[in-house]
Structure formats: C-alpha cells, structure tokens
mmCIF file of C-alpha atoms in Angstrom:
data_model
loop_
_atom_site.group_PDB
_atom_site.id
_atom_site.type_symbol
_atom_site.label_atom_id
_atom_site.label_comp_id
_atom_site.label_asym_id
_atom_site.label_seq_id
_atom_site.Cartn_x
_atom_site.Cartn_y
_atom_site.Cartn_z
ATOM 1 C CA UNK A 10 205.032 90.838 -142.477
ATOM 2 C CA UNK A 11 201.724 89.313 -143.395
ATOM 3 C CA UNK A 12 200.057 91.037 -140.395
ATOM 4 C CA UNK A 13 201.849 93.659 -138.283
ATOM 5 C CA UNK A 14 200.381 94.994 -135.026
ATOM 6 C CA UNK A 15 202.468 97.824 -133.619
ATOM 7 C CA UNK A 16 202.417 101.270 -132.017
ATOM 8 C CA UNK A 17 198.927 102.478 -131.135
ATOM 9 C CA UNK A 18 197.175 99.194 -131.896
ATOM 10 C CA UNK A 19 196.411 97.065 -128.838
ATOM 11 C CA UNK A 20 193.830 94.416 -127.978
ATOM 12 C CA UNK A 21 193.639 93.369 -131.632
ATOM 13 C CA UNK A 22 192.215 89.967 -132.560
ATOM 14 C CA UNK A 23 193.624 88.323 -135.683
ATOM 15 C CA UNK A 24 191.320 85.520 -136.788
ATOM 16 C CA UNK A 25 189.727 83.188 -137.005
ATOM 17 C CA UNK A 26 189.863 81.871 -140.540
ATOM 18 C CA UNK A 27 192.752 83.776 -142.105
ATOM 19 C CA UNK A 28 195.339 82.168 -144.373
ATOM 20 C CA UNK A 29 198.439 84.281 -143.746
ATOM 21 C CA UNK A 30 201.551 83.888 -145.853
ATOM 22 C CA UNK A 31 204.304 86.472 -145.967
ATOM 23 C CA UNK A 32 207.149 86.022 -148.397
ATOM 24 C CA UNK A 33 209.952 87.974 -146.736
ATOM 25 C CA UNK A 34 209.240 88.358 -143.000
ATOM 26 C CA UNK A 35 206.966 86.992 -140.279
ATOM 27 C CA UNK A 36 203.462 85.730 -140.940
ATOM 28 C CA UNK A 37 202.241 87.680 -137.871
ATOM 29 C CA UNK A 38 204.300 90.128 -135.809
ATOM 30 C CA UNK A 39 203.052 91.604 -132.528
ATOM 31 C CA UNK A 40 204.833 94.550 -130.909
ATOM 32 C CA UNK A 41 202.038 95.738 -128.583
ATOM 33 C CA UNK A 42 199.923 94.338 -125.731
ATOM 34 C CA UNK A 43 196.827 92.179 -125.229
ATOM 35 C CA UNK A 44 196.536 90.851 -128.768
ATOM 36 C CA UNK A 45 195.043 87.499 -129.744
ATOM 37 C CA UNK A 46 196.019 85.374 -132.737
ATOM 38 C CA UNK A 47 193.550 82.496 -133.068
ATOM 39 C CA UNK A 48 192.134 80.089 -135.614
ATOM 40 C CA UNK A 49 194.473 80.979 -138.471
ATOM 41 C CA UNK A 50 196.505 79.090 -141.052
ATOM 42 C CA UNK A 51 199.962 80.655 -141.007
ATOM 43 C CA UNK A 52 202.422 79.587 -143.664
ATOM 44 C CA UNK A 53 200.005 76.990 -145.037
ATOM 45 C CA UNK A 54 197.315 76.849 -147.673
ATOM 46 C CA UNK A 55 193.779 77.940 -146.660
ATOM 47 C CA UNK A 56 192.880 74.502 -145.322
ATOM 48 C CA UNK A 57 196.080 73.811 -143.414
ATOM 49 C CA UNK A 58 196.953 70.707 -145.395
ATOM 50 C CA UNK A 59 200.265 71.775 -146.948
ATOM 51 C CA UNK A 60 202.936 74.418 -146.531
ATOM 52 C CA UNK A 61 202.508 77.358 -148.868
ATOM 53 C CA UNK A 62 205.223 77.447 -151.530
ATOM 54 C CA UNK A 63 205.906 81.138 -150.841
ATOM 55 C CA UNK A 64 206.466 80.471 -147.130
ATOM 56 C CA UNK A 65 209.879 78.994 -147.873
ATOM 57 C CA UNK A 66 211.538 82.399 -147.461
ATOM 58 C CA UNK A 67 209.528 83.559 -144.454
ATOM 59 C CA UNK A 68 211.419 83.921 -141.194
ATOM 60 C CA UNK A 69 208.883 82.967 -138.511
ATOM 61 C CA UNK A 70 205.189 82.020 -138.354
ATOM 62 C CA UNK A 71 204.363 84.292 -135.371
ATOM 63 C CA UNK A 72 206.839 86.664 -133.699
ATOM 64 C CA UNK A 73 206.109 88.580 -130.505
ATOM 65 C CA UNK A 74 208.781 91.195 -129.875
ATOM 66 C CA UNK A 75 207.053 93.606 -127.537
ATOM 67 C CA UNK A 76 204.080 94.149 -125.291
ATOM 68 C CA UNK A 77 202.476 92.068 -122.571
ATOM 69 C CA UNK A 78 199.578 89.640 -122.304
ATOM 70 C CA UNK A 79 199.488 88.424 -125.901
ATOM 71 C CA UNK A 80 197.915 85.045 -126.695
ATOM 72 C CA UNK A 81 198.700 82.784 -129.643
ATOM 73 C CA UNK A 82 196.070 80.020 -129.869
ATOM 74 C CA UNK A 83 194.034 78.976 -126.840
ATOM 75 C CA UNK A 84 192.346 76.087 -125.078
ATOM 76 C CA UNK A 85 189.424 75.641 -127.516
ATOM 77 C CA UNK A 86 189.929 73.777 -130.810
ATOM 78 C CA UNK A 87 188.561 76.817 -132.671
ATOM 79 C CA UNK A 88 191.412 78.930 -131.245
ATOM 80 C CA UNK A 89 194.082 76.629 -132.674
ATOM 81 C CA UNK A 90 196.455 78.110 -135.248
ATOM 82 C CA UNK A 91 198.145 75.860 -137.781
ATOM 83 C CA UNK A 92 201.720 77.104 -138.158
ATOM 84 C CA UNK A 93 204.236 75.883 -140.698
ATOM 85 C CA UNK A 94 207.984 75.944 -140.248
ATOM 86 C CA UNK A 95 209.810 78.099 -142.738
ATOM 87 C CA UNK A 96 212.701 76.513 -144.574
ATOM 88 C CA UNK A 97 215.093 79.251 -143.460
ATOM 89 C CA UNK A 98 214.698 79.962 -139.742
ATOM 90 C CA UNK A 99 212.613 76.836 -139.054
ATOM 91 C CA UNK A 100 210.527 78.398 -136.285
ATOM 92 C CA UNK A 101 206.772 78.174 -135.748
ATOM 93 C CA UNK A 102 206.590 80.876 -133.062
ATOM 94 C CA UNK A 103 209.176 83.142 -131.497
ATOM 95 C CA UNK A 104 209.011 85.268 -128.352
ATOM 96 C CA UNK A 105 211.584 88.039 -128.140
ATOM 97 C CA UNK A 106 212.039 90.815 -125.637
ATOM 98 C CA UNK A 107 210.884 93.153 -124.440
ATOM 99 C CA UNK A 108 207.752 91.043 -124.241
ATOM 100 C CA UNK A 109 206.248 89.319 -121.221
ATOM 101 C CA UNK A 110 203.203 87.333 -120.229
ATOM 102 C CA UNK A 111 202.627 85.840 -123.682
ATOM 103 C CA UNK A 112 200.922 82.444 -123.938
ATOM 104 C CA UNK A 113 201.341 80.144 -126.935
ATOM 105 C CA UNK A 114 198.849 77.344 -126.442
ATOM 106 C CA UNK A 115 196.888 74.656 -128.289
ATOM 107 C CA UNK A 116 198.412 75.236 -131.724
ATOM 108 C CA UNK A 117 199.468 72.741 -134.364
ATOM 109 C CA UNK A 118 203.026 73.604 -135.316
ATOM 110 C CA UNK A 119 204.529 71.649 -138.185
ATOM 111 C CA UNK A 120 201.490 69.390 -138.633
ATOM 112 C CA UNK A 121 198.378 69.602 -140.810
ATOM 113 C CA UNK A 122 195.069 70.967 -139.519
ATOM 114 C CA UNK A 123 193.947 67.397 -138.773
ATOM 115 C CA UNK A 124 197.041 66.855 -136.645
ATOM 116 C CA UNK A 125 197.687 63.573 -138.434
ATOM 117 C CA UNK A 126 200.533 64.363 -140.843
ATOM 118 C CA UNK A 127 203.580 66.625 -141.043
ATOM 119 C CA UNK A 128 203.373 69.828 -143.088
ATOM 120 C CA UNK A 129 207.056 69.778 -143.991
ATOM 121 C CA UNK A 130 208.330 66.483 -145.309
ATOM 122 C CA UNK A 131 211.954 67.520 -144.782
ATOM 123 C CA UNK A 132 212.330 70.225 -142.154
ATOM 124 C CA UNK A 133 215.744 71.818 -142.005
ATOM 125 C CA UNK A 134 218.155 70.736 -139.267
ATOM 126 C CA UNK A 135 217.543 72.715 -136.094
ATOM 127 C CA UNK A 136 213.806 73.168 -136.662
ATOM 128 C CA UNK A 137 211.995 74.517 -133.613
ATOM 129 C CA UNK A 138 208.303 74.748 -132.881
ATOM 130 C CA UNK A 139 208.823 77.606 -130.455
ATOM 131 C CA UNK A 140 211.738 79.742 -129.392
ATOM 132 C CA UNK A 141 211.937 82.220 -126.520
ATOM 133 C CA UNK A 142 214.920 84.423 -125.865
ATOM 134 C CA UNK A 143 215.962 85.320 -122.340
ATOM 135 C CA UNK A 144 214.480 88.817 -122.469
ATOM 136 C CA UNK A 145 210.918 87.525 -123.081
ATOM 137 C CA UNK A 146 209.962 87.275 -119.410
ATOM 138 C CA UNK A 147 207.072 85.306 -117.919
ATOM 139 C CA UNK A 148 206.039 83.985 -121.319
ATOM 140 C CA UNK A 149 204.908 80.444 -121.973
ATOM 141 C CA UNK A 150 205.866 79.204 -125.423
ATOM 142 C CA UNK A 151 204.269 76.361 -127.289
ATOM 143 C CA UNK A 152 204.965 73.542 -124.859
ATOM 144 C CA UNK A 153 201.207 72.863 -124.754
ATOM 145 C CA UNK A 154 200.963 72.993 -128.540
ATOM 146 C CA UNK A 155 201.329 69.959 -130.776
ATOM 147 C CA UNK A 156 204.790 69.871 -132.306
ATOM 148 C CA UNK A 157 206.027 67.305 -134.767
ATOM 149 C CA UNK A 158 209.324 66.585 -136.395
ATOM 150 C CA UNK A 159 209.066 63.847 -139.023
ATOM 151 C CA UNK A 160 211.904 61.359 -139.214
ATOM 152 C CA UNK A 161 214.359 62.351 -141.929
#
C-alpha cells in the first residue's frame, strides 16, 4: 500500500496535496473508522494530468475494508481526489466489508485534475470507477463523483 491506516489509527486525514502511487497494492487502504482522504492525486503524477507509469500494477486507488464513517473526497473542490484506474483491477475506489457508512463523493475518477480529459487512453474491459461488495453496508460509493470511460 502507498498509505495504510489500520489497527489503532482512527480519525486520520490523508491530504491534501499528496501524490500517492503504490506499485503492488492499493494507493490508500483504510481498515479503521472516521478517516478522511481528500485532495490527493492517487495513481497519477503530482499534478493529476497523467497516470503514473508504476500504477499499472496497482490493484485499487482507494480501498476501504473495515471501519465506519470514512470519507473519500467531499463536497468542496479542494476535497476532490483524482484517482486513476489501474490496468489490472481497473477500479478507482472499492468498498469491502466489514465497512459501513463510507461516503465517496466529489472525486475525479479516470479523468485529469481539470476534468476535461481521460487519464487512461485505453482502460481495460470491465473498468469501474467504484465497486461495493454486499458486505459494505450503508456506504455510498462514487455515484456523485465524476467518472469517465473514453471510447475505445
């Protein structure tokens, strides 16, 4: 993981302004409660204009697999994360159980920081901006975030 928040660490704020690129796992992984991930470039370069070359093997931009009340992004433009799709799992954010009450909101997933162009010219088939499994209860994935899938 690029950033891992787990046992004993709660109410942690990651951001703003980080460029987070992991090469083998998630960019950010949350396993505890009441954390905020805001204003970061995850899987991109430091300006959010292109996907980082080393992100190609990363599994997921942000994964929440435990805890309650986590927030990815927010309503203010400054809270927006820019998340790239990885070429393997093709997921911007993923909510897995046992997590609940997580909000993914206001992010740019698969587009540049300006919101005007795709980050990945050729996303893999099955790309997904957000995925939530059935055990992640009462969580709101990135339906209010900007998702793009360029025509291939």
